[in-house]
Amino acid sequence: MASSLCISRHPISPRLSNNTTLLRSTNLRTAVRCSLPRPGYVPNHIPDPRYVRVFDTTLRDGEQSPGATMTADEKLHIARQLARQLARLAVDVIEAGFPASSAADFDAVRMIAAEIGSAGADHVPVICALARCNQRDIERAWEAVRVAMKPRIHTFIATSEIHMKYKLKMTPQQVVDKARSMVAYARSLGCHDVEFSPEDAGRSDREFLYMILGEAIRAGATTINIPDTVGYTLPTEFGQLIADIKSNTPGVENVIISTHCQNDLGLSTANTLAGAHAGARQVEVTVNGIGERAGNASLEEVVMALKSRGEQLLDGLYTGINTQHLTMASKMVEEYSGLRIQPHKAIVGANAFAHQSGIHQDGMLKHKNTYEIISPEEIGLVRSNESGIVLGKLSGRHALKAKMLELGYDIDGKELDGLFTRFKTVARNKKGITDNDLIALVSDEIFQSQVVWKLIDIQVTCGTLSLSTATIKLANVNGEEHMACSVGTGPVDAAYKAVDLIVKVPVVLVEYSMNAVAEGIDATATTRVLIRRDDAAASNGVAASRAFSGTGAAMDIVVSSARAYIGALNKMLGFQAPAKSETTNQL
Ligand code: KIV
């Protein structure tokens, strides 16, 4: 189902295409193009030459963001919720993971293929799995996605001189042979949709690229993806690269060209748009732009740029994204990954629609278009409250479940019970419960993956007259209660030290941050911490080097902080390092 949003406050493009619908409404709102029907899916062909496929790799490249790694349970849970949200956004392809990298990744990809990639909904996305160019990776990828209605294998090998020589230690000819034989191998397993990526294409020799891409196409690739793996190119350069590939690669007219732009120079969105303008018809993106190092092209930026300017400046290019789900997708990814977006982030940052200066405010009061090029409604920022449910202290479990569904969270069973208890506590103390309160509570409740220690009670004293002290009571898995008290430089420090006295695992607090998720004195405080084990002799080197995040939400900032810390500790204590063979996922 493509988006059906038609009304906007924004200027209309003078060049509307044939099957574009114009709607006009009153109160100064002008019309924009209604989204066109999504063309039917054929792996190597898009019937409408202006349609751009959106390939979301939040669950794969996004998960490679430092600090965003997850435990197995967490991964499965998050993958399910996120993939559902991606399906609501109506992305064309979900790259669900890298099945050969760990059992957890394999299970998550298979679950997404079975649940999100098969039947039911109006729009069923392609489910894609990443694989290096070797038989085991490709078999694992196929095993994980084959149950999907539209399964895809994405295989890659590096093609730049520096990668071939130092990383792969292979000759260019060996790389070509590998690419050709592994694309053919993927096809031979029965997969009709195979994407091939020459890693570090942005720094690869052009003639070599044309040749290896041509060989991959001959071997059966249906999409050729062009990664600017280290985010090195400038927009004109990347656009030219795509144009050159389009003109010089044998067989390219029979496949889809794709972009995959990293953000090392802050140019990933610009490069992606330049690529699309030059002929790419698939864009690889992540929600909030998360990903390896400086991240990837951000889905919301690329999609909204195409939606706002595609008609005028990009030959009518359009996507099938239901942009009203962008805000919720962004919040979900922020919560699940623990990677907070900066307030001035384009499209989804907290300030993206805030007008501070007097001149701007005056302009906005006179006409919204003076300082807004996108209306907040278009990205779902002003919620329509579709269900009409307003939650308060008298609301029941059923209403909470329905409201959470509206927000994009499908929660049942024990998780719903836990959330309901927390919701009732907040509702007793707070007049109006906002969507943001609920999102804060849900992430706190659900992502305490495994409960090793549970917060029972906490009491602090602090202020200028005495040392801060905290007394804390925790229960272990057997329900046995332990109590400790400590002093500290402030109430949170005292509380964390008291927790340490009970848990007795040396930990370094790497990061601590707190946000109020609504305005006013009765705001819910969300805390996020990142911790690391502090003993070199930790059960294995992996646990020692890994950081574990925890979130907490409560109206009391010390309680919120304690919950976050205990959540991170639980994650760390429950962490199972992947087996040796599973950790060789060097991309
Ligand atoms: O950045 C990159 O090169 C990749 C490829 C696997 C597409 O992520």
PDB file of C-alpha atoms in Angstrom, residues 149-318:
ATOM      1  CA  MET A 149       7.137 -14.634  -0.040  1.00  0.00           C
ATOM      2  CA  LYS A 150       9.857 -12.521  -1.660  1.00  0.00           C
ATOM      3  CA  PRO A 151      13.258 -13.709  -0.389  1.00  0.00           C
ATOM      4  CA  ARG A 152      16.496 -12.051  -1.427  1.00  0.00           C
ATOM      5  CA  ILE A 153      20.182 -12.890  -0.843  1.00  0.00           C
ATOM      6  CA  HIS A 154      22.607  -9.966  -0.790  1.00  0.00           C
ATOM      7  CA  THR A 155      26.179 -11.068  -1.317  1.00  0.00           C
ATOM      8  CA  PHE A 156      29.242  -8.856  -1.350  1.00  0.00           C
ATOM      9  CA  ILE A 157      32.988  -8.845  -1.832  1.00  0.00           C
ATOM     10  CA  ALA A 158      35.433  -5.960  -1.735  1.00  0.00           C
ATOM     11  CA  THR A 159      36.737  -4.567  -5.029  1.00  0.00           C
ATOM     12  CA  SER A 160      39.011  -1.654  -4.126  1.00  0.00           C
ATOM     13  CA  GLU A 161      42.715  -2.228  -4.440  1.00  0.00           C
ATOM     14  CA  ILE A 162      43.360  -1.586  -0.759  1.00  0.00           C
ATOM     15  CA  HIS A 163      40.658  -4.037   0.351  1.00  0.00           C
ATOM     16  CA  MET A 164      41.641  -6.767  -2.117  1.00  0.00           C
ATOM     17  CA  LYS A 165      45.344  -6.511  -1.308  1.00  0.00           C
ATOM     18  CA  TYR A 166      45.344  -6.038   2.464  1.00  0.00           C
ATOM     19  CA  LYS A 167      42.024  -7.350   3.722  1.00  0.00           C
ATOM     20  CA  LEU A 168      41.123 -10.176   1.362  1.00  0.00           C
ATOM     21  CA  LYS A 169      44.691 -10.940   0.211  1.00  0.00           C
ATOM     22  CA  MET A 170      43.241 -11.937  -3.150  1.00  0.00           C
ATOM     23  CA  THR A 171      44.108 -10.991  -6.697  1.00  0.00           C
ATOM     24  CA  PRO A 172      41.508  -9.053  -8.727  1.00  0.00           C
ATOM     25  CA  GLN A 173      40.944 -12.168 -10.854  1.00  0.00           C
ATOM     26  CA  GLN A 174      40.282 -14.286  -7.768  1.00  0.00           C
ATOM     27  CA  VAL A 175      37.772 -11.679  -6.585  1.00  0.00           C
ATOM     28  CA  VAL A 176      35.954 -11.752  -9.930  1.00  0.00           C
ATOM     29  CA  ASP A 177      35.852 -15.550  -9.887  1.00  0.00           C
ATOM     30  CA  LYS A 178      34.473 -15.560  -6.349  1.00  0.00           C
ATOM     31  CA  ALA A 179      31.798 -12.980  -7.151  1.00  0.00           C
ATOM     32  CA  ARG A 180      30.680 -14.808 -10.286  1.00  0.00           C
ATOM     33  CA  SER A 181      30.617 -18.250  -8.715  1.00  0.00           C
ATOM     34  CA  MET A 182      28.861 -17.137  -5.520  1.00  0.00           C
ATOM     35  CA  VAL A 183      26.120 -15.203  -7.304  1.00  0.00           C
ATOM     36  CA  ALA A 184      25.592 -18.304  -9.441  1.00  0.00           C
ATOM     37  CA  TYR A 185      25.610 -20.448  -6.299  1.00  0.00           C
ATOM     38  CA  ALA A 186      22.915 -18.285  -4.685  1.00  0.00           C
ATOM     39  CA  ARG A 187      20.779 -18.654  -7.812  1.00  0.00           C
ATOM     40  CA  SER A 188      21.393 -22.400  -7.904  1.00  0.00           C
ATOM     41  CA  LEU A 189      19.818 -22.742  -4.431  1.00  0.00           C
ATOM     42  CA  GLY A 190      16.533 -21.538  -5.903  1.00  0.00           C
ATOM     43  CA  CYS A 191      16.824 -17.856  -4.969  1.00  0.00           C
ATOM     44  CA  HIS A 192      15.546 -15.722  -7.858  1.00  0.00           C
ATOM     45  CA  ASP A 193      16.402 -12.396  -6.292  1.00  0.00           C
ATOM     46  CA  VAL A 194      20.137 -11.896  -5.762  1.00  0.00           C
ATOM     47  CA  GLU A 195      21.818  -8.603  -4.979  1.00  0.00           C
ATOM     48  CA  PHE A 196      25.543  -8.187  -5.504  1.00  0.00           C
ATOM     49  CA  SER A 197      27.686  -5.455  -3.896  1.00  0.00           C
ATOM     50  CA  PRO A 198      31.292  -4.615  -4.775  1.00  0.00           C
ATOM     51  CA  GLU A 199      32.318  -3.366  -1.339  1.00  0.00           C
ATOM     52  CA  ASP A 200      34.211  -0.057  -1.348  1.00  0.00           C
ATOM     53  CA  ALA A 201      32.983   0.643  -4.885  1.00  0.00           C
ATOM     54  CA  GLY A 202      33.515   4.350  -4.202  1.00  0.00           C
ATOM     55  CA  ARG A 203      37.286   3.752  -4.196  1.00  0.00           C
ATOM     56  CA  SER A 204      37.409   0.947  -6.781  1.00  0.00           C
ATOM     57  CA  ASP A 205      38.903   1.143 -10.245  1.00  0.00           C
ATOM     58  CA  ARG A 206      36.110   1.990 -12.715  1.00  0.00           C
ATOM     59  CA  GLU A 207      37.027  -0.494 -15.454  1.00  0.00           C
ATOM     60  CA  PHE A 208      37.342  -3.239 -12.869  1.00  0.00           C
ATOM     61  CA  LEU A 209      33.930  -2.329 -11.472  1.00  0.00           C
ATOM     62  CA  TYR A 210      32.222  -2.484 -14.878  1.00  0.00           C
ATOM     63  CA  MET A 211      33.798  -5.878 -15.453  1.00  0.00           C
ATOM     64  CA  ILE A 212      32.947  -7.487 -12.090  1.00  0.00           C
ATOM     65  CA  LEU A 213      29.421  -6.067 -12.127  1.00  0.00           C
ATOM     66  CA  GLY A 214      28.942  -7.408 -15.666  1.00  0.00           C
ATOM     67  CA  GLU A 215      30.105 -10.842 -14.514  1.00  0.00           C
ATOM     68  CA  ALA A 216      27.758 -10.743 -11.509  1.00  0.00           C
ATOM     69  CA  ILE A 217      24.867  -9.852 -13.825  1.00  0.00           C
ATOM     70  CA  ARG A 218      25.783 -12.690 -16.197  1.00  0.00           C
ATOM     71  CA  ALA A 219      25.819 -15.051 -13.228  1.00  0.00           C
ATOM     72  CA  GLY A 220      22.276 -14.014 -12.286  1.00  0.00           C
ATOM     73  CA  ALA A 221      22.399 -10.905 -10.064  1.00  0.00           C
ATOM     74  CA  THR A 222      19.131  -8.970 -10.224  1.00  0.00           C
ATOM     75  CA  THR A 223      20.261  -5.873  -8.306  1.00  0.00           C
ATOM     76  CA  ILE A 224      23.743  -4.379  -8.348  1.00  0.00           C
ATOM     77  CA  ASN A 225      24.369  -2.251  -5.310  1.00  0.00           C
ATOM     78  CA  ILE A 226      27.094   0.399  -5.306  1.00  0.00           C
ATOM     79  CA  PRO A 227      28.452   0.981  -1.797  1.00  0.00           C
ATOM     80  CA  ASP A 228      30.436   4.052  -0.909  1.00  0.00           C
ATOM     81  CA  THR A 229      31.617   1.971   2.025  1.00  0.00           C
ATOM     82  CA  VAL A 230      33.829   4.588   3.639  1.00  0.00           C
ATOM     83  CA  GLY A 231      31.703   7.623   2.741  1.00  0.00           C
ATOM     84  CA  TYR A 232      34.506   9.076   0.654  1.00  0.00           C
ATOM     85  CA  THR A 233      32.776  10.401  -2.439  1.00  0.00           C
ATOM     86  CA  LEU A 234      31.192  13.796  -3.050  1.00  0.00           C
ATOM     87  CA  PRO A 235      27.688  14.049  -4.532  1.00  0.00           C
ATOM     88  CA  THR A 236      28.769  14.955  -8.070  1.00  0.00           C
ATOM     89  CA  GLU A 237      31.349  12.183  -8.001  1.00  0.00           C
ATOM     90  CA  PHE A 238      28.929   9.541  -6.721  1.00  0.00           C
ATOM     91  CA  GLY A 239      26.280  10.603  -9.232  1.00  0.00           C
ATOM     92  CA  GLN A 240      28.860  10.279 -12.000  1.00  0.00           C
ATOM     93  CA  LEU A 241      29.865   6.838 -10.714  1.00  0.00           C
ATOM     94  CA  ILE A 242      26.272   5.628 -11.022  1.00  0.00           C
ATOM     95  CA  ALA A 243      25.909   7.245 -14.463  1.00  0.00           C
ATOM     96  CA  ASP A 244      29.151   5.607 -15.634  1.00  0.00           C
ATOM     97  CA  ILE A 245      28.079   2.206 -14.329  1.00  0.00           C
ATOM     98  CA  LYS A 246      24.765   2.650 -16.128  1.00  0.00           C
ATOM     99  CA  SER A 247      26.530   3.446 -19.398  1.00  0.00           C
ATOM    100  CA  ASN A 248      29.373   0.954 -19.276  1.00  0.00           C
ATOM    101  CA  THR A 249      28.339  -2.209 -17.467  1.00  0.00           C
ATOM    102  CA  PRO A 250      27.376  -5.097 -19.731  1.00  0.00           C
ATOM    103  CA  GLY A 251      23.807  -6.247 -19.080  1.00  0.00           C
ATOM    104  CA  VAL A 252      23.000  -3.347 -16.717  1.00  0.00           C
ATOM    105  CA  GLU A 253      19.719  -2.654 -18.543  1.00  0.00           C
ATOM    106  CA  ASN A 254      18.398  -5.937 -17.109  1.00  0.00           C
ATOM    107  CA  VAL A 255      19.019  -5.141 -13.445  1.00  0.00           C
ATOM    108  CA  ILE A 256      18.266  -2.528 -10.798  1.00  0.00           C
ATOM    109  CA  ILE A 257      21.106  -0.228  -9.743  1.00  0.00           C
ATOM    110  CA  SER A 258      21.221   0.540  -6.027  1.00  0.00           C
ATOM    111  CA  THR A 259      23.067   2.996  -3.754  1.00  0.00           C
ATOM    112  CA  HIS A 260      24.544   2.356  -0.299  1.00  0.00           C
ATOM    113  CA  CYS A 261      26.141   5.526   1.039  1.00  0.00           C
ATOM    114  CA  GLN A 262      27.958   5.780   4.357  1.00  0.00           C
ATOM    115  CA  ASN A 263      28.100   9.129   6.092  1.00  0.00           C
ATOM    116  CA  ASP A 264      31.772   9.670   6.948  1.00  0.00           C
ATOM    117  CA  LEU A 265      31.807  13.134   5.356  1.00  0.00           C
ATOM    118  CA  GLY A 266      28.192  13.881   6.245  1.00  0.00           C
ATOM    119  CA  LEU A 267      27.193  13.447   2.595  1.00  0.00           C
ATOM    120  CA  SER A 268      25.273  10.192   2.599  1.00  0.00           C
ATOM    121  CA  THR A 269      21.849  11.698   1.909  1.00  0.00           C
ATOM    122  CA  ALA A 270      23.211  14.014  -0.790  1.00  0.00           C
ATOM    123  CA  ASN A 271      25.133  11.152  -2.399  1.00  0.00           C
ATOM    124  CA  THR A 272      22.085   8.884  -2.334  1.00  0.00           C
ATOM    125  CA  LEU A 273      19.953  11.532  -4.047  1.00  0.00           C
ATOM    126  CA  ALA A 274      22.675  12.150  -6.618  1.00  0.00           C
ATOM    127  CA  GLY A 275      22.792   8.396  -7.246  1.00  0.00           C
ATOM    128  CA  ALA A 276      19.040   8.188  -7.723  1.00  0.00           C
ATOM    129  CA  HIS A 277      19.085  11.163 -10.061  1.00  0.00           C
ATOM    130  CA  ALA A 278      21.786   9.442 -12.111  1.00  0.00           C
ATOM    131  CA  GLY A 279      19.778   6.255 -12.524  1.00  0.00           C
ATOM    132  CA  ALA A 280      19.774   4.200  -9.309  1.00  0.00           C
ATOM    133  CA  ARG A 281      16.312   2.859  -8.532  1.00  0.00           C
ATOM    134  CA  GLN A 282      17.006   1.369  -5.128  1.00  0.00           C
ATOM    135  CA  VAL A 283      18.333   3.352  -2.162  1.00  0.00           C
ATOM    136  CA  GLU A 284      19.803   1.623   0.877  1.00  0.00           C
ATOM    137  CA  VAL A 285      19.058   3.595   4.027  1.00  0.00           C
ATOM    138  CA  THR A 286      18.537   3.272   7.767  1.00  0.00           C
ATOM    139  CA  VAL A 287      16.046   4.918  10.104  1.00  0.00           C
ATOM    140  CA  ASN A 288      17.735   7.867  11.853  1.00  0.00           C
ATOM    141  CA  GLY A 289      20.779   7.201   9.669  1.00  0.00           C
ATOM    142  CA  ILE A 290      22.277   4.779  12.196  1.00  0.00           C
ATOM    143  CA  GLY A 291      25.017   2.432  11.032  1.00  0.00           C
ATOM    144  CA  GLU A 292      28.695   1.623  11.010  1.00  0.00           C
ATOM    145  CA  ARG A 293      30.877   4.577  12.177  1.00  0.00           C
ATOM    146  CA  ALA A 294      29.165   7.855  11.143  1.00  0.00           C
ATOM    147  CA  GLY A 295      26.156   5.914   9.905  1.00  0.00           C
ATOM    148  CA  ASN A 296      24.238   5.553   6.667  1.00  0.00           C
ATOM    149  CA  ALA A 297      21.959   7.668   4.548  1.00  0.00           C
ATOM    150  CA  SER A 298      18.907   8.325   6.652  1.00  0.00           C
ATOM    151  CA  LEU A 299      15.638   6.886   5.406  1.00  0.00           C
ATOM    152  CA  GLU A 300      13.568   9.853   6.537  1.00  0.00           C
ATOM    153  CA  GLU A 301      15.863  12.400   4.884  1.00  0.00           C
ATOM    154  CA  VAL A 302      16.080  10.594   1.554  1.00  0.00           C
ATOM    155  CA  VAL A 303      12.364   9.828   1.448  1.00  0.00           C
ATOM    156  CA  MET A 304      11.279  13.346   2.393  1.00  0.00           C
ATOM    157  CA  ALA A 305      13.740  14.919  -0.047  1.00  0.00           C
ATOM    158  CA  LEU A 306      12.279  12.783  -2.831  1.00  0.00           C
ATOM    159  CA  LYS A 307       8.767  13.576  -1.699  1.00  0.00           C
ATOM    160  CA  SER A 308       9.375  17.317  -1.433  1.00  0.00           C
ATOM    161  CA  ARG A 309      11.616  17.904  -4.426  1.00  0.00           C
ATOM    162  CA  GLY A 310      11.413  14.749  -6.568  1.00  0.00           C
ATOM    163  CA  GLU A 311       8.740  16.087  -8.839  1.00  0.00           C
ATOM    164  CA  GLN A 312      10.472  19.406  -9.445  1.00  0.00           C
ATOM    165  CA  LEU A 313      14.118  18.520  -9.542  1.00  0.00           C
ATOM    166  CA  LEU A 314      14.589  14.774  -9.734  1.00  0.00           C
ATOM    167  CA  ASP A 315      12.626  13.792 -12.823  1.00  0.00           C
ATOM    168  CA  GLY A 316       9.524  12.836 -10.846  1.00  0.00           C
ATOM    169  CA  LEU A 317      11.205  10.170  -8.726  1.00  0.00           C
ATOM    170  CA  TYR A 318       8.994   8.870  -5.922  1.00  0.00           C
TER     171      TYR A 318
END
